[in-house]
mmCIF file of C-alpha atoms and ligand atoms in Angstrom:
data_model
loop_
_atom_site.group_PDB
_atom_site.id
_atom_site.type_symbol
_atom_site.label_atom_id
_atom_site.label_comp_id
_atom_site.label_asym_id
_atom_site.label_seq_id
_atom_site.Cartn_x
_atom_site.Cartn_y
_atom_site.Cartn_z
ATOM 1 C CA MET Y 12 34.941 -16.111 37.809
ATOM 2 C CA LYS Y 13 32.593 -17.088 35.034
ATOM 3 C CA ILE Y 14 29.086 -18.540 35.233
ATOM 4 C CA THR Y 15 27.610 -20.483 32.322
ATOM 5 C CA ILE Y 16 23.898 -21.221 32.130
ATOM 6 C CA LEU Y 17 23.851 -24.934 31.301
ATOM 7 C CA GLY Y 18 20.072 -25.160 31.281
ATOM 8 C CA SER Y 19 17.467 -22.385 31.364
ATOM 9 C CA GLY Y 20 14.323 -24.511 31.200
ATOM 10 C CA THR Y 21 11.611 -25.659 33.536
ATOM 11 C CA SER Y 22 11.111 -29.291 34.571
ATOM 12 C CA THR Y 23 9.772 -30.436 31.183
ATOM 13 C CA GLY Y 24 12.410 -28.635 29.147
ATOM 14 C CA VAL Y 25 11.431 -26.623 26.063
ATOM 15 C CA PRO Y 26 10.230 -27.886 23.641
ATOM 16 C CA MET Y 27 7.987 -29.978 25.837
ATOM 17 C CA VAL Y 28 7.134 -33.458 24.600
ATOM 18 C CA GLY Y 29 3.876 -33.548 22.679
ATOM 19 C CA CYS Y 30 3.558 -29.754 22.388
ATOM 20 C CA GLY Y 31 3.308 -27.847 19.134
ATOM 21 C CA CYS Y 32 2.889 -24.318 20.554
ATOM 22 C CA PRO Y 33 4.775 -21.401 18.939
ATOM 23 C CA VAL Y 34 7.645 -21.478 21.463
ATOM 24 C CA CYS Y 35 8.024 -25.282 21.316
ATOM 25 C CA SER Y 36 8.148 -25.038 17.502
ATOM 26 C CA SER Y 37 10.280 -21.866 17.467
ATOM 27 C CA SER Y 38 13.374 -21.741 15.259
ATOM 28 C CA ASP Y 39 15.186 -19.429 17.722
ATOM 29 C CA PRO Y 40 17.959 -21.576 19.288
ATOM 30 C CA LYS Y 41 17.485 -19.566 22.510
ATOM 31 C CA ASP Y 42 13.997 -21.092 22.823
ATOM 32 C CA LYS Y 43 15.559 -24.569 23.206
ATOM 33 C CA ARG Y 44 15.902 -24.991 26.941
ATOM 34 C CA THR Y 45 17.369 -27.940 28.814
ATOM 35 C CA ARG Y 46 16.687 -28.396 32.517
ATOM 36 C CA ALA Y 47 17.966 -25.711 34.930
ATOM 37 C CA SER Y 48 21.608 -25.790 35.981
ATOM 38 C CA ILE Y 49 24.710 -23.585 35.985
ATOM 39 C CA VAL Y 50 28.439 -24.149 36.172
ATOM 40 C CA ILE Y 51 30.748 -21.705 37.967
ATOM 41 C CA GLU Y 52 34.378 -21.531 36.861
ATOM 42 C CA THR Y 53 36.774 -20.149 39.415
ATOM 43 C CA GLY Y 54 40.473 -20.460 38.635
ATOM 44 C CA GLU Y 55 40.851 -23.953 37.195
ATOM 45 C CA LYS Y 56 37.905 -25.311 39.192
ATOM 46 C CA TYR Y 57 34.396 -26.084 37.984
ATOM 47 C CA ILE Y 58 31.532 -25.953 40.486
ATOM 48 C CA LEU Y 59 28.290 -27.423 39.168
ATOM 49 C CA VAL Y 60 24.968 -26.292 40.620
ATOM 50 C CA ASP Y 61 22.450 -29.158 40.300
ATOM 51 C CA THR Y 62 22.791 -32.316 38.219
ATOM 52 C CA SER Y 63 19.949 -31.984 35.720
ATOM 53 C CA PRO Y 64 18.592 -34.869 33.631
ATOM 54 C CA ASP Y 65 20.345 -33.108 30.702
ATOM 55 C CA LEU Y 66 23.732 -33.018 32.445
ATOM 56 C CA ARG Y 67 25.532 -35.242 29.936
ATOM 57 C CA ARG Y 68 24.407 -33.163 26.971
ATOM 58 C CA GLN Y 69 25.191 -29.899 28.796
ATOM 59 C CA ALA Y 70 28.684 -31.031 29.810
ATOM 60 C CA LEU Y 71 29.483 -32.143 26.245
ATOM 61 C CA ARG Y 72 28.083 -28.944 24.726
ATOM 62 C CA GLN Y 73 30.103 -26.676 27.042
ATOM 63 C CA ARG Y 74 33.171 -28.963 26.960
ATOM 64 C CA ILE Y 75 33.446 -29.076 30.759
ATOM 65 C CA PRO Y 76 36.747 -30.915 31.383
ATOM 66 C CA HIS Y 77 36.065 -31.861 35.014
ATOM 67 C CA ILE Y 78 33.682 -31.157 37.872
ATOM 68 C CA ASP Y 79 35.368 -30.365 41.175
ATOM 69 C CA ALA Y 80 32.319 -29.848 43.400
ATOM 70 C CA VAL Y 81 28.521 -29.901 43.206
ATOM 71 C CA LEU Y 82 26.016 -27.680 44.999
ATOM 72 C CA LEU Y 83 22.413 -28.883 45.110
ATOM 73 C CA THR Y 84 19.414 -26.576 45.403
ATOM 74 C CA HIS Y 85 16.735 -29.190 46.204
ATOM 75 C CA PRO Y 86 16.033 -32.811 45.309
ATOM 76 C CA HIS Y 87 13.353 -32.414 42.599
ATOM 77 C CA ALA Y 88 13.866 -34.729 39.618
ATOM 78 C CA ASP Y 89 14.597 -31.894 37.164
ATOM 79 C CA HIS Y 90 17.531 -30.794 39.374
ATOM 80 C CA VAL Y 91 19.129 -34.075 40.405
ATOM 81 C CA ASN Y 92 18.218 -36.963 38.128
ATOM 82 C CA GLY Y 93 21.338 -36.585 35.953
ATOM 83 C CA ILE Y 94 23.687 -37.250 38.866
ATOM 84 C CA ASP Y 95 24.888 -40.536 37.382
ATOM 85 C CA ASP Y 96 26.252 -38.635 34.362
ATOM 86 C CA LEU Y 97 29.165 -37.544 36.573
ATOM 87 C CA ARG Y 98 30.464 -41.108 36.360
ATOM 88 C CA GLY Y 99 32.387 -40.378 33.133
ATOM 89 C CA TYR Y 100 34.486 -37.783 34.986
ATOM 90 C CA HIS Y 101 35.150 -40.340 37.698
ATOM 91 C CA PHE Y 102 36.442 -42.847 35.144
ATOM 92 C CA ILE Y 103 38.997 -40.267 33.993
ATOM 93 C CA HIS Y 104 39.936 -38.440 37.187
ATOM 94 C CA ARG Y 105 39.243 -41.116 39.845
ATOM 95 C CA ARG Y 106 38.175 -38.419 42.277
ATOM 96 C CA VAL Y 107 35.251 -38.566 44.687
ATOM 97 C CA ILE Y 108 33.313 -35.344 44.031
ATOM 98 C CA PRO Y 109 32.126 -33.342 47.068
ATOM 99 C CA CYS Y 110 28.373 -32.679 46.947
ATOM 100 C CA HIS Y 111 26.877 -29.930 49.116
ATOM 101 C CA GLY Y 112 23.282 -29.281 50.072
ATOM 102 C CA SER Y 113 20.921 -28.678 52.971
ATOM 103 C CA ARG Y 114 20.173 -31.463 55.428
ATOM 104 C CA SER Y 115 16.776 -32.236 53.846
ATOM 105 C CA THR Y 116 18.269 -32.272 50.336
ATOM 106 C CA MET Y 117 21.167 -34.530 51.287
ATOM 107 C CA GLU Y 118 18.879 -36.893 53.190
ATOM 108 C CA ALA Y 119 16.637 -37.206 50.128
ATOM 109 C CA MET Y 120 19.696 -37.790 47.913
ATOM 110 C CA LEU Y 121 21.032 -40.517 50.201
ATOM 111 C CA ARG Y 122 17.634 -42.213 50.062
ATOM 112 C CA SER Y 123 17.210 -41.983 46.281
ATOM 113 C CA PHE Y 124 20.834 -42.338 45.162
ATOM 114 C CA SER Y 125 22.445 -44.366 47.937
ATOM 115 C CA TYR Y 126 24.847 -46.064 45.471
ATOM 116 C CA ILE Y 127 26.235 -42.685 44.374
ATOM 117 C CA PHE Y 128 27.337 -41.824 47.912
ATOM 118 C CA ARG Y 129 27.930 -45.233 49.454
ATOM 119 C CA GLY Y 130 28.925 -47.312 46.437
ATOM 120 C CA LEU Y 131 27.462 -50.709 45.666
ATOM 121 C CA GLU Y 132 29.929 -53.498 46.154
ATOM 122 C CA VAL Y 133 27.901 -56.225 44.409
ATOM 123 C CA ALA Y 134 27.817 -54.114 41.227
ATOM 124 C CA GLY Y 135 31.444 -52.990 41.579
ATOM 125 C CA TYR Y 136 30.410 -49.316 42.010
ATOM 126 C CA ALA Y 137 32.806 -47.218 44.080
ATOM 127 C CA PRO Y 138 31.339 -44.122 45.758
ATOM 128 C CA LEU Y 139 31.147 -41.325 43.188
ATOM 129 C CA MET Y 140 30.374 -38.464 45.578
ATOM 130 C CA GLU Y 141 30.780 -37.420 49.169
ATOM 131 C CA ALA Y 142 27.826 -35.764 50.932
ATOM 132 C CA HIS Y 143 28.314 -32.481 52.824
ATOM 133 C CA ILE Y 144 25.462 -30.821 54.709
ATOM 134 C CA VAL Y 145 25.759 -27.026 54.553
ATOM 135 C CA ASN Y 146 23.699 -24.311 56.274
ATOM 136 C CA GLU Y 147 26.299 -21.638 56.858
ATOM 137 C CA PRO Y 148 28.806 -19.963 54.523
ATOM 138 C CA PHE Y 149 31.694 -22.252 53.651
ATOM 139 C CA SER Y 150 34.873 -22.024 51.676
ATOM 140 C CA LEU Y 151 35.410 -23.789 48.357
ATOM 141 C CA PHE Y 152 38.529 -23.301 46.211
ATOM 142 C CA GLY Y 153 39.244 -19.930 47.830
ATOM 143 C CA GLN Y 154 35.672 -18.643 47.316
ATOM 144 C CA THR Y 155 33.078 -18.209 50.036
ATOM 145 C CA ILE Y 156 29.820 -19.953 49.188
ATOM 146 C CA VAL Y 157 26.784 -18.601 51.028
ATOM 147 C CA PRO Y 158 23.755 -20.933 51.126
ATOM 148 C CA ILE Y 159 20.544 -18.894 50.846
ATOM 149 C CA HIS Y 160 17.427 -20.334 52.435
ATOM 150 C CA LEU Y 161 14.409 -20.054 50.098
ATOM 151 C CA TYR Y 162 10.845 -21.311 49.885
ATOM 152 C CA HIS Y 163 9.697 -23.255 46.831
ATOM 153 C CA GLY Y 164 5.981 -23.326 47.688
ATOM 154 C CA SER Y 165 5.977 -24.795 51.201
ATOM 155 C CA MET Y 166 9.177 -26.750 50.570
ATOM 156 C CA PRO Y 167 12.620 -25.416 51.463
ATOM 157 C CA ALA Y 168 15.151 -24.892 48.685
ATOM 158 C CA THR Y 169 18.667 -23.490 48.741
ATOM 159 C CA GLY Y 170 20.068 -20.697 46.629
ATOM 160 C CA TYR Y 171 23.770 -19.918 46.574
ATOM 161 C CA ARG Y 172 25.704 -16.681 46.620
ATOM 162 C CA ILE Y 173 29.304 -16.676 45.483
ATOM 163 C CA ASP Y 174 31.042 -13.317 45.562
ATOM 164 C CA GLY Y 175 28.766 -10.812 43.753
ATOM 165 C CA ALA Y 176 26.562 -13.431 42.095
ATOM 166 C CA ALA Y 177 23.535 -15.326 43.379
ATOM 167 C CA TYR Y 178 21.678 -18.259 41.828
ATOM 168 C CA LEU Y 179 18.139 -18.608 43.147
ATOM 169 C CA THR Y 180 16.288 -21.226 41.166
ATOM 170 C CA ASP Y 181 13.019 -22.828 42.195
ATOM 171 C CA CYS Y 182 11.666 -20.309 44.665
ATOM 172 C CA SER Y 183 8.429 -18.487 45.302
ATOM 173 C CA ARG Y 184 9.446 -16.588 48.446
ATOM 174 C CA ILE Y 185 12.667 -15.240 49.924
ATOM 175 C CA PRO Y 186 12.523 -14.985 53.728
ATOM 176 C CA GLU Y 187 13.657 -11.742 55.393
ATOM 177 C CA SER Y 188 16.811 -13.336 56.834
ATOM 178 C CA SER Y 189 17.890 -14.343 53.305
ATOM 179 C CA LEU Y 190 17.227 -10.911 51.776
ATOM 180 C CA ALA Y 191 19.968 -9.551 54.031
ATOM 181 C CA LEU Y 192 22.458 -11.959 52.392
ATOM 182 C CA LEU Y 193 21.565 -10.719 48.894
ATOM 183 C CA ALA Y 194 22.545 -7.049 49.175
ATOM 184 C CA GLY Y 195 24.861 -5.441 46.617
ATOM 185 C CA LEU Y 196 24.692 -8.121 43.930
ATOM 186 C CA ASP Y 197 26.381 -7.663 40.557
ATOM 187 C CA LEU Y 198 24.385 -10.556 39.148
ATOM 188 C CA LEU Y 199 21.123 -12.185 40.227
ATOM 189 C CA ILE Y 200 19.995 -15.319 38.398
ATOM 190 C CA ILE Y 201 16.451 -16.072 39.516
ATOM 191 C CA ASP Y 202 13.512 -18.379 38.830
ATOM 192 C CA ALA Y 203 10.881 -16.506 36.785
ATOM 193 C CA LEU Y 204 9.061 -19.530 35.254
ATOM 194 C CA ARG Y 205 6.370 -17.870 33.088
ATOM 195 C CA TYR Y 206 3.812 -15.047 32.976
ATOM 196 C CA THR Y 207 0.943 -16.975 34.619
ATOM 197 C CA PRO Y 208 1.234 -17.195 38.425
ATOM 198 C CA HIS Y 209 2.380 -20.490 39.990
ATOM 199 C CA GLU Y 210 2.259 -21.590 43.632
ATOM 200 C CA ASN Y 211 5.816 -22.885 43.804
ATOM 201 C CA HIS Y 212 7.709 -20.471 41.556
ATOM 202 C CA PHE Y 213 8.077 -16.741 41.078
ATOM 203 C CA ASN Y 214 6.512 -15.788 37.801
ATOM 204 C CA ILE Y 215 7.977 -12.953 35.736
ATOM 205 C CA GLU Y 216 6.043 -10.321 37.673
ATOM 206 C CA GLY Y 217 7.184 -11.801 41.000
ATOM 207 C CA ALA Y 218 10.811 -12.019 39.878
ATOM 208 C CA LEU Y 219 10.660 -8.380 38.725
ATOM 209 C CA LYS Y 220 9.504 -7.390 42.232
ATOM 210 C CA VAL Y 221 12.541 -9.176 43.707
ATOM 211 C CA VAL Y 222 14.772 -7.311 41.242
ATOM 212 C CA GLU Y 223 13.219 -4.009 42.325
ATOM 213 C CA GLN Y 224 13.857 -4.895 45.934
ATOM 214 C CA LEU Y 225 17.436 -6.208 45.621
ATOM 215 C CA LYS Y 226 18.566 -3.904 42.802
ATOM 216 C CA PRO Y 227 21.298 -6.150 41.346
ATOM 217 C CA LYS Y 228 23.397 -4.604 38.557
ATOM 218 C CA ARG Y 229 22.211 -7.337 36.215
ATOM 219 C CA ALA Y 230 19.353 -9.839 36.506
ATOM 220 C CA VAL Y 231 18.861 -13.021 34.498
ATOM 221 C CA PHE Y 232 15.533 -14.884 34.532
ATOM 222 C CA THR Y 233 15.712 -18.667 34.310
ATOM 223 C CA HIS Y 234 13.733 -21.956 34.735
ATOM 224 C CA LEU Y 235 11.486 -20.759 31.888
ATOM 225 C CA THR Y 236 8.509 -22.580 30.425
ATOM 226 C CA HIS Y 237 7.140 -22.601 26.864
ATOM 227 C CA GLU Y 238 4.974 -19.590 27.759
ATOM 228 C CA VAL Y 239 8.069 -17.436 27.364
ATOM 229 C CA ALA Y 240 9.617 -16.690 23.968
ATOM 230 C CA HIS Y 241 13.193 -15.461 24.162
ATOM 231 C CA GLY Y 242 12.199 -12.831 21.632
ATOM 232 C CA ASP Y 243 9.966 -11.197 24.293
ATOM 233 C CA GLU Y 244 13.104 -10.001 26.071
ATOM 234 C CA ALA Y 245 12.674 -6.464 24.723
ATOM 235 C CA ARG Y 246 9.633 -6.166 27.017
ATOM 236 C CA LEU Y 247 11.777 -6.575 30.137
ATOM 237 C CA PRO Y 248 13.152 -3.516 31.918
ATOM 238 C CA GLU Y 249 16.758 -2.475 31.392
ATOM 239 C CA GLY Y 250 19.261 -4.714 33.153
ATOM 240 C CA VAL Y 251 16.922 -7.736 33.090
ATOM 241 C CA GLU Y 252 17.422 -10.544 30.564
ATOM 242 C CA PHE Y 253 16.129 -14.021 29.846
ATOM 243 C CA ALA Y 254 18.642 -16.828 30.371
ATOM 244 C CA TYR Y 255 19.405 -19.157 27.491
ATOM 245 C CA ASP Y 256 21.385 -22.371 27.319
ATOM 246 C CA GLY Y 257 25.081 -21.636 26.902
ATOM 247 C CA MET Y 258 24.800 -17.998 28.134
ATOM 248 C CA GLU Y 259 28.123 -16.925 29.649
ATOM 249 C CA LEU Y 260 28.218 -14.385 32.461
ATOM 250 C CA ALA Y 261 31.635 -13.019 33.363
ATOM 251 C CA LEU Y 262 32.216 -11.504 36.790
HETATM 252 ZN ZN1 ZN J 22 12.846 -27.057 38.871
HETATM 253 ZN ZN1 ZN J 23 4.821 -25.703 24.008
HETATM 254 ZN ZN1 ZN J 24 11.626 -27.734 42.124
#
């Protein structure tokens, strides 16, 4: 199994429009962050987590040949607004892509992107995806996917564990019942946003506390803002790294 960080950035991406701060003007390619997403390769299958507004660019950059399933974390624009970019794959493969998420996420998706799931006959759009509501562990291409209930401020969000890896983006609190599902991780990819505290996201200090608690073998901080320069990584404790676009994590 291999996980690739497609996007390591917060909702605005980095650089942020209109900003001339040192990180937004940095020449380090690792400071260029598209919106948060990962792809998991297992066997010949590609499982995409979230459909960011940068999906097209991410899929071209990583040369993703097909997407076999999508997992959604929550319906915020920076995680779902690129969903239509999956249409190119549909033109080639003619497959309806299964899309998994919590009830509240899938209900929001059906409201906002009805044509993706139901098609639109007048426009000649066939359904592109099939909605699946998931709360409990389920099987996908021989792997068990464990949805992890999280809080993103007061809103629910879903993380996913697959084998020894967990992807927990957009969260500010992990309930007790979810902590039990995150024991013995080889890899934890977690929202760490920035240094300054934020109501709806763990900041770096908060994410470090989660790392101390869960003790994964390796931790990768993602969904980063322009407050964070990749070059600051040396300040992080051993075993903790900043994500960057295109980062490959083998398991
Ligand atoms: Zn986000
Ligand atoms: Zn900036
Ligand atoms: Zn969010």
